[in-house]
Tab-separated table of C-alpha atoms and ligand atoms in Angstrom:
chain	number	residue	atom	x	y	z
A	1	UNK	CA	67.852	110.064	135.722
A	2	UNK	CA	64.862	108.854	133.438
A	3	UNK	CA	65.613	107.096	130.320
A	4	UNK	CA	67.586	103.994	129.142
A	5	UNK	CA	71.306	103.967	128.744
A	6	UNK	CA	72.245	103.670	125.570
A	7	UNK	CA	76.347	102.763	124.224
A	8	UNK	CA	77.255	103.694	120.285
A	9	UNK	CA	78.816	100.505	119.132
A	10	UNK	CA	81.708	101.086	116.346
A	11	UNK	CA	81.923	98.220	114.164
A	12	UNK	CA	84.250	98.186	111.317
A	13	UNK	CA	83.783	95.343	108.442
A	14	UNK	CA	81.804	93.003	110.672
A	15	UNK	CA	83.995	93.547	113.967
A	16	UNK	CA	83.118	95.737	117.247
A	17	UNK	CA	85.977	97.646	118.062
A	18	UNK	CA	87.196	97.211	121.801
A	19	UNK	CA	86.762	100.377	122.682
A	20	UNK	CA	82.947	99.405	122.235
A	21	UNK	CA	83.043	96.256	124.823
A	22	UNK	CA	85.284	99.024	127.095
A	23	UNK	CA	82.495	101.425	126.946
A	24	UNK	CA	79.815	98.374	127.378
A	25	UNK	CA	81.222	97.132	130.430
A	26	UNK	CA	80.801	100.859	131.794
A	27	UNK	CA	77.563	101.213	130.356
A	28	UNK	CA	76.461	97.401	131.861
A	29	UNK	CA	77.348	99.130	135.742
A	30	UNK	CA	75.727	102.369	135.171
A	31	UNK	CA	72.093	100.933	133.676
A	32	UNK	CA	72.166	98.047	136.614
A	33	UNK	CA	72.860	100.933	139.362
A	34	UNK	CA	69.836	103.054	137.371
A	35	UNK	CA	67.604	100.119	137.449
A	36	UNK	CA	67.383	100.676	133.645
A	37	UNK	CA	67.718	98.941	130.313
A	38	UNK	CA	71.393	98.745	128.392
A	39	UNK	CA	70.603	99.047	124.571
A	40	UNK	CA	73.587	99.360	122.057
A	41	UNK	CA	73.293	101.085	118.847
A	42	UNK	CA	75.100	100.138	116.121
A	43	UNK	CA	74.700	102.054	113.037
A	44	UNK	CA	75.599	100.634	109.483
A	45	UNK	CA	74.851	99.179	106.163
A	46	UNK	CA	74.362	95.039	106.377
A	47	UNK	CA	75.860	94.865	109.345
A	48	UNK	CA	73.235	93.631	111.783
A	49	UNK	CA	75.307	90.219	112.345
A	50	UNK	CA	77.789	92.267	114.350
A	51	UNK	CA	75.327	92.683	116.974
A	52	UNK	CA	75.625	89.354	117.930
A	53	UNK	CA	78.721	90.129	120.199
A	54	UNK	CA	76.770	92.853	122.007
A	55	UNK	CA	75.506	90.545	124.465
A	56	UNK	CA	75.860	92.353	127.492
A	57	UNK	CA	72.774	94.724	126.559
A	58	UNK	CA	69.700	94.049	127.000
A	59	UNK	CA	68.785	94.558	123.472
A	60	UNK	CA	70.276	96.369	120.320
A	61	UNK	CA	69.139	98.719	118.154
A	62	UNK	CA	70.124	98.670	114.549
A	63	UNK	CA	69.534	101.188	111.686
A	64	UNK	CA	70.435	99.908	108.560
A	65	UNK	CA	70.864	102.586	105.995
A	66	UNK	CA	73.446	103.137	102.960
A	67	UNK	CA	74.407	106.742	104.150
A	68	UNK	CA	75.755	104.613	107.317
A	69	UNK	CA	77.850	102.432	105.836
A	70	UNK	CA	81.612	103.705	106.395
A	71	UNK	CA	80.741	105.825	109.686
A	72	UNK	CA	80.757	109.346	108.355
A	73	UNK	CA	79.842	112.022	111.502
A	74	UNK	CA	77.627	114.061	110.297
A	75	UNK	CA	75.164	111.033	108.642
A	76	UNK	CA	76.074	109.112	112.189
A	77	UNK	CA	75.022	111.953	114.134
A	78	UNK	CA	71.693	112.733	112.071
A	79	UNK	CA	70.644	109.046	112.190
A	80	UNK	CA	71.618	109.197	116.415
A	81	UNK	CA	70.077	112.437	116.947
A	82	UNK	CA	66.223	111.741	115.291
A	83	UNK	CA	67.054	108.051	117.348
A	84	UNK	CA	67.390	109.629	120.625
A	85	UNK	CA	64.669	111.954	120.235
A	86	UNK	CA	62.660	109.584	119.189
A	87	UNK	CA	62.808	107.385	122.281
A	88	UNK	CA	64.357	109.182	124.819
A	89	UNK	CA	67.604	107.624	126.405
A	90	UNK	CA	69.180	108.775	129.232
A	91	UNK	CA	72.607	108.718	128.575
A	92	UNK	CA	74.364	108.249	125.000
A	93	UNK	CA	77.916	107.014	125.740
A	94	UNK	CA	80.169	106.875	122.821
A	95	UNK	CA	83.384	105.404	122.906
A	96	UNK	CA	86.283	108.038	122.008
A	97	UNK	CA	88.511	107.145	119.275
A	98	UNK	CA	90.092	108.453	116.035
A	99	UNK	CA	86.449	107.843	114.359
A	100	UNK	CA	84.137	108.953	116.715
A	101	UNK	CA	85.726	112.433	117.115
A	102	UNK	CA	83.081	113.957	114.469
A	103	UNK	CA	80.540	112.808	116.024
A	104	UNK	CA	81.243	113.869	119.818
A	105	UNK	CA	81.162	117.040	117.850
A	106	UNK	CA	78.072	117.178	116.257
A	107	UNK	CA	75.824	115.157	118.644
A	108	UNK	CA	75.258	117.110	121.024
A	109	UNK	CA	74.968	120.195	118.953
A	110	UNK	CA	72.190	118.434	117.194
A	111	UNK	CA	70.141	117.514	120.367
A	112	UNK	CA	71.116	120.505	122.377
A	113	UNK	CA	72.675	117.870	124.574
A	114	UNK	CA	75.301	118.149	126.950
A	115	UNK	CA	78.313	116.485	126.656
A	116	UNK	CA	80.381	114.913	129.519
A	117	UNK	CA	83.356	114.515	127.561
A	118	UNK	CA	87.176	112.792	128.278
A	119	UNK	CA	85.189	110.261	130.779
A	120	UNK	CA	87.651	108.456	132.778
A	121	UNK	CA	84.710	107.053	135.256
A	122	UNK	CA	81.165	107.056	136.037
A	123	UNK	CA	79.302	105.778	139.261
A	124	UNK	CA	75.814	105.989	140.327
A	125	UNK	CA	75.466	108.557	142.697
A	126	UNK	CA	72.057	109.586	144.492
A	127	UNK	CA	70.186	108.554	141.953
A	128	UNK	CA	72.175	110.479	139.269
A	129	UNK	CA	75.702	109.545	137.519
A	130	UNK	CA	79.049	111.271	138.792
A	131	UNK	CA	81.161	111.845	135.828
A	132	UNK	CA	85.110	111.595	136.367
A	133	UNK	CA	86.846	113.815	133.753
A	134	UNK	CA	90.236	114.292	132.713
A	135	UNK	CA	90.935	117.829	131.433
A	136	UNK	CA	93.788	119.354	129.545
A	137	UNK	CA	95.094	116.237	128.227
A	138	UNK	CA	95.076	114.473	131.717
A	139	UNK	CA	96.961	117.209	134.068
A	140	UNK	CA	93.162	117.507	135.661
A	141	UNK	CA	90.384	115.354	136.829
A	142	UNK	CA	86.981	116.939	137.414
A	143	UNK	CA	84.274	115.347	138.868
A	144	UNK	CA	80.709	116.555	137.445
A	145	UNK	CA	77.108	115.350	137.318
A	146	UNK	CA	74.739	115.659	134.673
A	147	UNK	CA	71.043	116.939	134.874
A	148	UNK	CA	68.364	115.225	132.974
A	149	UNK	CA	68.586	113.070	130.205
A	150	UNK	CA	69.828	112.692	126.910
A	151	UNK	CA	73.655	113.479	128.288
A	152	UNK	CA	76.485	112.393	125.555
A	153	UNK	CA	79.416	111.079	127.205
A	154	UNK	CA	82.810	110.813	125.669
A	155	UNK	CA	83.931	107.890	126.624
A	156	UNK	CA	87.553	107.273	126.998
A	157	UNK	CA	89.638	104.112	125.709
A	158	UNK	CA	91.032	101.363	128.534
A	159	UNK	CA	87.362	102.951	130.755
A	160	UNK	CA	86.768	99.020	131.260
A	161	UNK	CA	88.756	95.727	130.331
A	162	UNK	CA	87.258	95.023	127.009
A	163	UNK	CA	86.863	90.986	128.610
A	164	UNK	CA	84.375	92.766	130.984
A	165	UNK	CA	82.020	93.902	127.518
A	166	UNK	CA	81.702	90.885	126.279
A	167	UNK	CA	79.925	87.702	126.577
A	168	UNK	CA	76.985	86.900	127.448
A	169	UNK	CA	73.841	85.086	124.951
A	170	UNK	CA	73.044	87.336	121.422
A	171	UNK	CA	70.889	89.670	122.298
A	172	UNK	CA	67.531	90.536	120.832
A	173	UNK	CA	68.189	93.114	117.574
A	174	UNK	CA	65.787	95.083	117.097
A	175	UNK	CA	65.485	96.779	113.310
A	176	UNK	CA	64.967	100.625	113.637
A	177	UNK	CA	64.313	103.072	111.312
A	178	UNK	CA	65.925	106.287	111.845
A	179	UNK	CA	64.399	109.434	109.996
A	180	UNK	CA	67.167	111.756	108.955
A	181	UNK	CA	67.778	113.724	106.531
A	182	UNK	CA	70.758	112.333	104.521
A	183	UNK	CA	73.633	114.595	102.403
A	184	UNK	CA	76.116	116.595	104.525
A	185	UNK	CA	78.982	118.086	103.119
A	186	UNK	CA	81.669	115.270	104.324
A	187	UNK	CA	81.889	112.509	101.833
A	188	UNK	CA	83.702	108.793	102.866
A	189	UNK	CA	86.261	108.209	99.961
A	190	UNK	CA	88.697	105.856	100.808
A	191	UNK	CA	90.127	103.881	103.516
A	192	UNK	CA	94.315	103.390	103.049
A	193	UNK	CA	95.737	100.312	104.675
A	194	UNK	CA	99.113	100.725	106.882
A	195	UNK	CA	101.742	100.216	104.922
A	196	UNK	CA	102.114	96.469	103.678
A	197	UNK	CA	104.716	94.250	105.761
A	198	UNK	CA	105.384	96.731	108.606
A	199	UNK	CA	104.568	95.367	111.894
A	200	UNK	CA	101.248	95.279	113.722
A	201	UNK	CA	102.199	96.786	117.195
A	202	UNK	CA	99.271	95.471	118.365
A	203	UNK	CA	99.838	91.950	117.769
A	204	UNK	CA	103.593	91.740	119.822
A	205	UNK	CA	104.657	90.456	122.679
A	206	UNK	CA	107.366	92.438	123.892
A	207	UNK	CA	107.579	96.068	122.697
A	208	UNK	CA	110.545	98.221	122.997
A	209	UNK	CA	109.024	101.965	122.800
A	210	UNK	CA	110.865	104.687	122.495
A	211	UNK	CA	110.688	108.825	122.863
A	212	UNK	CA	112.076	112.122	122.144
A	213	UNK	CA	114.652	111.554	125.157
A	214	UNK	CA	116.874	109.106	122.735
A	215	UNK	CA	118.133	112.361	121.521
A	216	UNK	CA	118.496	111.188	117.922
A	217	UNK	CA	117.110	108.708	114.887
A	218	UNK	CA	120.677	106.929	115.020
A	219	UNK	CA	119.629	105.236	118.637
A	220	UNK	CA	116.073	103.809	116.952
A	221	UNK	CA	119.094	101.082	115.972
A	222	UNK	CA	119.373	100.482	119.829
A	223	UNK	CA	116.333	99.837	120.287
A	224	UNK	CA	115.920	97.514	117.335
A	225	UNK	CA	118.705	95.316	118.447
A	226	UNK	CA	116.826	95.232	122.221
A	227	UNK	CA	113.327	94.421	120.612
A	228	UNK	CA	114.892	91.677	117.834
A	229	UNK	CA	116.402	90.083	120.933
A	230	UNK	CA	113.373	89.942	122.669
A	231	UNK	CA	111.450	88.740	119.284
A	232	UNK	CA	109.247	92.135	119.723
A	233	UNK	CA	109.078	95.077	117.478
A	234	UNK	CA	110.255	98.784	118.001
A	235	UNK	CA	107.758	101.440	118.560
A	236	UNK	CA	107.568	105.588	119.693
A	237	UNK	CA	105.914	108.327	120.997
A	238	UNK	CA	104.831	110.629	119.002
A	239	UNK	CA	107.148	112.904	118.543
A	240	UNK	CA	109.225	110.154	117.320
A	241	UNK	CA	106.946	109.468	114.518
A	242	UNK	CA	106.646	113.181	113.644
A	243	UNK	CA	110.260	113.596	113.134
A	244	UNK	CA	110.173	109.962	110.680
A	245	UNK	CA	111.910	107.940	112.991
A	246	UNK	CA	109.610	105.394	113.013
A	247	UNK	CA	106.464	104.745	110.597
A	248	UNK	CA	103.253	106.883	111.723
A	249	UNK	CA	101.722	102.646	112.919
A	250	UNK	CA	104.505	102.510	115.013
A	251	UNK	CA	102.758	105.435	117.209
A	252	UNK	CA	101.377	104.512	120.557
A	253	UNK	CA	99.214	106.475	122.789
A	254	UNK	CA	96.017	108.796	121.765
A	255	UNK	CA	96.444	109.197	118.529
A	256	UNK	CA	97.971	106.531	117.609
A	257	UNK	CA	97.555	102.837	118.452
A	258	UNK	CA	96.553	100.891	121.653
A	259	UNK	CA	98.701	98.462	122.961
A	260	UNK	CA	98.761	95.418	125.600
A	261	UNK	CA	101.923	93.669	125.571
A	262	UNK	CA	103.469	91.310	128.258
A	263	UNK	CA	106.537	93.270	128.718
A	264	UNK	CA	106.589	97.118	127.203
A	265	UNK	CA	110.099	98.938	127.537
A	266	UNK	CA	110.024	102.964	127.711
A	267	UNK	CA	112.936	104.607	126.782
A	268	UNK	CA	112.861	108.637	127.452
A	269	UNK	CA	109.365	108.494	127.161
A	270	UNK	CA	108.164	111.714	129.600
A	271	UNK	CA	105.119	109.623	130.190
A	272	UNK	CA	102.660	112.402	128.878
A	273	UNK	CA	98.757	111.125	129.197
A	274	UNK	CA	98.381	111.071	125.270
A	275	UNK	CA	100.856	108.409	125.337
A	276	UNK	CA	100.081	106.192	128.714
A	277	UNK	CA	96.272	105.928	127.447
A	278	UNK	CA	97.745	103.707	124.907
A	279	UNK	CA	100.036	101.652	126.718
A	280	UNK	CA	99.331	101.376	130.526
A	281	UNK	CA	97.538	98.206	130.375
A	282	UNK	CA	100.957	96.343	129.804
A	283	UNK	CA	101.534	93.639	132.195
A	284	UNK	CA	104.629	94.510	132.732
A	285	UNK	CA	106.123	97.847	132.180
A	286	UNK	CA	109.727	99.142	132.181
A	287	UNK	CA	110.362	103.116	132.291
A	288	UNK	CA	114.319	104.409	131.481
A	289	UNK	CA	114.451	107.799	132.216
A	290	UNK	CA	116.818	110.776	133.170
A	291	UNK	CA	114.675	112.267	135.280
A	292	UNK	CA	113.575	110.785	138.290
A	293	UNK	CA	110.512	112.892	138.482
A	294	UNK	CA	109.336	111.816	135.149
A	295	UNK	CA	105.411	110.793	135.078
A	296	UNK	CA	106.567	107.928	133.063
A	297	UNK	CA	107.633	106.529	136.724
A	298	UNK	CA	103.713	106.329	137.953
A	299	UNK	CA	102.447	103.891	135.314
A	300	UNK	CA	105.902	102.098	135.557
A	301	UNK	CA	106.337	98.893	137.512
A	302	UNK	CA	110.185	98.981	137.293
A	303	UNK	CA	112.119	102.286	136.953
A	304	UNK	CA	115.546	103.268	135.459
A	305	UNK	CA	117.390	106.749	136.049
A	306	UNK	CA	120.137	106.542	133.574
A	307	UNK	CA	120.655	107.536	129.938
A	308	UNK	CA	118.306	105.586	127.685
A	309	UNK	CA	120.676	104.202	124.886
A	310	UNK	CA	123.313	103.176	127.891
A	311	UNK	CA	120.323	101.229	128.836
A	312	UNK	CA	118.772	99.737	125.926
A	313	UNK	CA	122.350	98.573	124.866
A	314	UNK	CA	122.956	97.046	128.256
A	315	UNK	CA	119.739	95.417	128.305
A	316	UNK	CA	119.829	93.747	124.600
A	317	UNK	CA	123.383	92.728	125.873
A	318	UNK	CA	121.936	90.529	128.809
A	319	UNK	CA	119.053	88.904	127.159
A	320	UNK	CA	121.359	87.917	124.081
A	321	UNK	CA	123.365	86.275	126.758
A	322	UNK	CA	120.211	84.795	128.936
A	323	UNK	CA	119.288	83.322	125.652
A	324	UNK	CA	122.995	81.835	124.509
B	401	LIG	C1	95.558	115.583	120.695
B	401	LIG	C2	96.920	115.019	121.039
B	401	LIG	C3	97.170	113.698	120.725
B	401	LIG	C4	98.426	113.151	121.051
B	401	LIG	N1	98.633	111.845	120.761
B	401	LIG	C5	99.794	111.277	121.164
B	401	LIG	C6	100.031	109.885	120.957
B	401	LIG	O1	99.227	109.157	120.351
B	401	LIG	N2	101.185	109.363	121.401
B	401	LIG	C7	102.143	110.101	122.052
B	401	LIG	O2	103.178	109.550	122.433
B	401	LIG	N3	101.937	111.424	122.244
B	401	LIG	C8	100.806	112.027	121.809
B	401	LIG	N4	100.636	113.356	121.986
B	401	LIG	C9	101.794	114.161	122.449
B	401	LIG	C10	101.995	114.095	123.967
B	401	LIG	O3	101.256	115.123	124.576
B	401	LIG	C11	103.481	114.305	124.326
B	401	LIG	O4	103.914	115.534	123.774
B	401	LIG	C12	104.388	113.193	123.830
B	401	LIG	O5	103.899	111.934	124.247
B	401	LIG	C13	105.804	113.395	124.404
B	401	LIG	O6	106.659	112.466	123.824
B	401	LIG	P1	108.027	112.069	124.561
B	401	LIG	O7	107.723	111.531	125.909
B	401	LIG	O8	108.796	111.227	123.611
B	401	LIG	O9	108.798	113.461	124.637
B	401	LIG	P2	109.050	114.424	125.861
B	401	LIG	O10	107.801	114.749	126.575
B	401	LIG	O11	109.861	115.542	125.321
B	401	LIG	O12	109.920	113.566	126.866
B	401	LIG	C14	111.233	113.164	126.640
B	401	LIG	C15	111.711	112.478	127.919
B	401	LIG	O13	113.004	111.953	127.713
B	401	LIG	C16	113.758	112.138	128.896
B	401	LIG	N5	115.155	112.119	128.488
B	401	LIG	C17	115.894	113.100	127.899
B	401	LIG	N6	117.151	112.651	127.639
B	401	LIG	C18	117.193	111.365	128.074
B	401	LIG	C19	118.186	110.379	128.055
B	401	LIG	N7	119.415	110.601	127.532
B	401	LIG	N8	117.909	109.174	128.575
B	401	LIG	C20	116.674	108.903	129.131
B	401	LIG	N9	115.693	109.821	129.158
B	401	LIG	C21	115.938	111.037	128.624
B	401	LIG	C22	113.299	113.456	129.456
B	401	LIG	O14	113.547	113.516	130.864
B	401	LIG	C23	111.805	113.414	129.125
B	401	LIG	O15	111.070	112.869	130.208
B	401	LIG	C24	99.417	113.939	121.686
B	401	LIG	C25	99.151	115.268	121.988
B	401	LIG	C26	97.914	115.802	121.662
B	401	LIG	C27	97.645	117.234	122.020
């Protein structure tokens, strides 16, 4: 495969997301076994200083433009598009998350590019890259290659340990200027915060999570009890949220947040893959669950058949104890 490997870095006021360093980490394996160059491309409005972390490309390439400032698709995909056919990469690999989902859309259209999307893994094969990808919402993997160059690959969250993207000295930034035409129909207006003083799920510790298997909002109080003896915070899946359980940053898994706790509790969660993208990479993970065949049970390291709020009770019970 001819052509340069290229990753989309997201950067939002002045920091790369992780997803990016996930995605860079893949990126770093796939340009080494190609025996070509890594170049990131981060897109944005006086925000070449958050290249500076991108040190595990070879270089960076950054357009500066107004029209790129708050990561709209279709000015993000113009900008990429007359990029790419400017110079010619070989692959494009964008990491997947709640903002890039325009663009996966539109990039591709726009070069008449194929897209490799849901990318769970990539290895050098023969010369070529051998795409792992996981289809209807992770009950399939296929396995397909790409033919030449550009290919846009979806690349999904957790592809890499972020650690493994970063590091390494600043790399050399190299000031592009891409010529598109700017003035789609999409307009950025705002940005809303998450809702002051709730907790950043992110940020815990120990996370008690619970699902639709808790049969009702009264036994979100169960789980409260369990996470305020741990010193953690409560959190759902999503149908959870949807009912107004729990607050919508609460949500774990695809569409909500990513999370990495030391200890992560889940408490008649089915263990769909929209939810263990966002919380497999636990350390330690604890699955309650009425049925023993529950998927929940394959990302679990300890496993629980028995009613969840039995559980959760018992459980905030003993540590309240263990800790006098
Ligand atoms: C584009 C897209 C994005 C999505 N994003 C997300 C996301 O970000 N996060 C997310 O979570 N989901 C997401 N989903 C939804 C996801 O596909 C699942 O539907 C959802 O995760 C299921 O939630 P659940 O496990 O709570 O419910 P269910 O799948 O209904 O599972 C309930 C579980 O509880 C068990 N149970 C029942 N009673 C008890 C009991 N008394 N004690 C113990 N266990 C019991 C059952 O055996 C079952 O396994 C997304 C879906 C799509 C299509």
């Amino acid at each position: 495969m001819a052509g340069n490997v290229w990753i989309v870095a997201e950067s939002w006021k002045g920091s790369i997301s992780d997803a990016t360093y996930e995605a860079l980490a893949l990126g770093r394996e796939l340009a080494d076994g190609l025996g070509v160059r890594l170049e990131a491309v981060l897109l944005g409005h006086g925000a070449r200083a958050a290249a500076a972390s991108l040190g595990r490309a070879d270089g960076v390439l950054y357009v500066d433009h107004p029209a790129l400032a708050d990561g709209v698709g279709e000015e993000t995909s113009r900008a990429l598009a007359a990029l790419a056919a400017a110079r010619g990469p070989g692959l494009i690999l964008v990491p997947t998350t709640n903002v890039s989902w325009d663009l996966l859309g539109l990039l591709p259209a726009r070069l008449e590019a194929p897209l490799v999307n849901f990318c769970r893994e990539a290895v050098v094969s023969g010369g070529g890259v051998e795409f792992t990808s996981l289809l209807y919402g992770g009950k399939m993997a296929a396995t397909v290659g790409a033919g030449a160059g550009p290919v846009v690959v979806a690349v999904l969250p957790g592809v890499r340990p972020a650690e493994a993207g970063k590091g390494g000295a600043a790399p050399a930034v190299e000031e592009v200027v891409a010529d598109f035409v700017v003035g789609g129909g999409v307009r950025w207006l705002e940005y809303e915060e998450p809702e002051a003083g709730d907790v950043d799920i992110t940020q815990q510790d120990f996370l008690v999570a619970v699902g639709r298997g808790i049969s009702n909002e009264a036994n979100v109080e169960v789980a409260e009890e369990l996470a305020a003896a741990l010193g953690g915070a409560v959190c759902g899946s999503r149908p959870v949220i949807d009912q107004g359980w729990l607050p919508l940053v609460r949500q774990v898994g695809k569409s909500g947040a990513t999370v990495k706790p030391r200890f992560y509790v889940a408490a008649g969660i089915s263990g769909a893959p929209e939810h263990t993208e966002g919380m497999k990479d636990a350390e330690l993970i604890v699955a309650v669950n009425m049925d023993p065949s529950a998927p929940i049970f394959s990302v679990a390291h300890y496993g629980i058949v028995e009613d969840a709020t039995d559980v959760l009770e018992a459980l905030a019970e003993a540590v309240r104890k263990r800790k006098g």
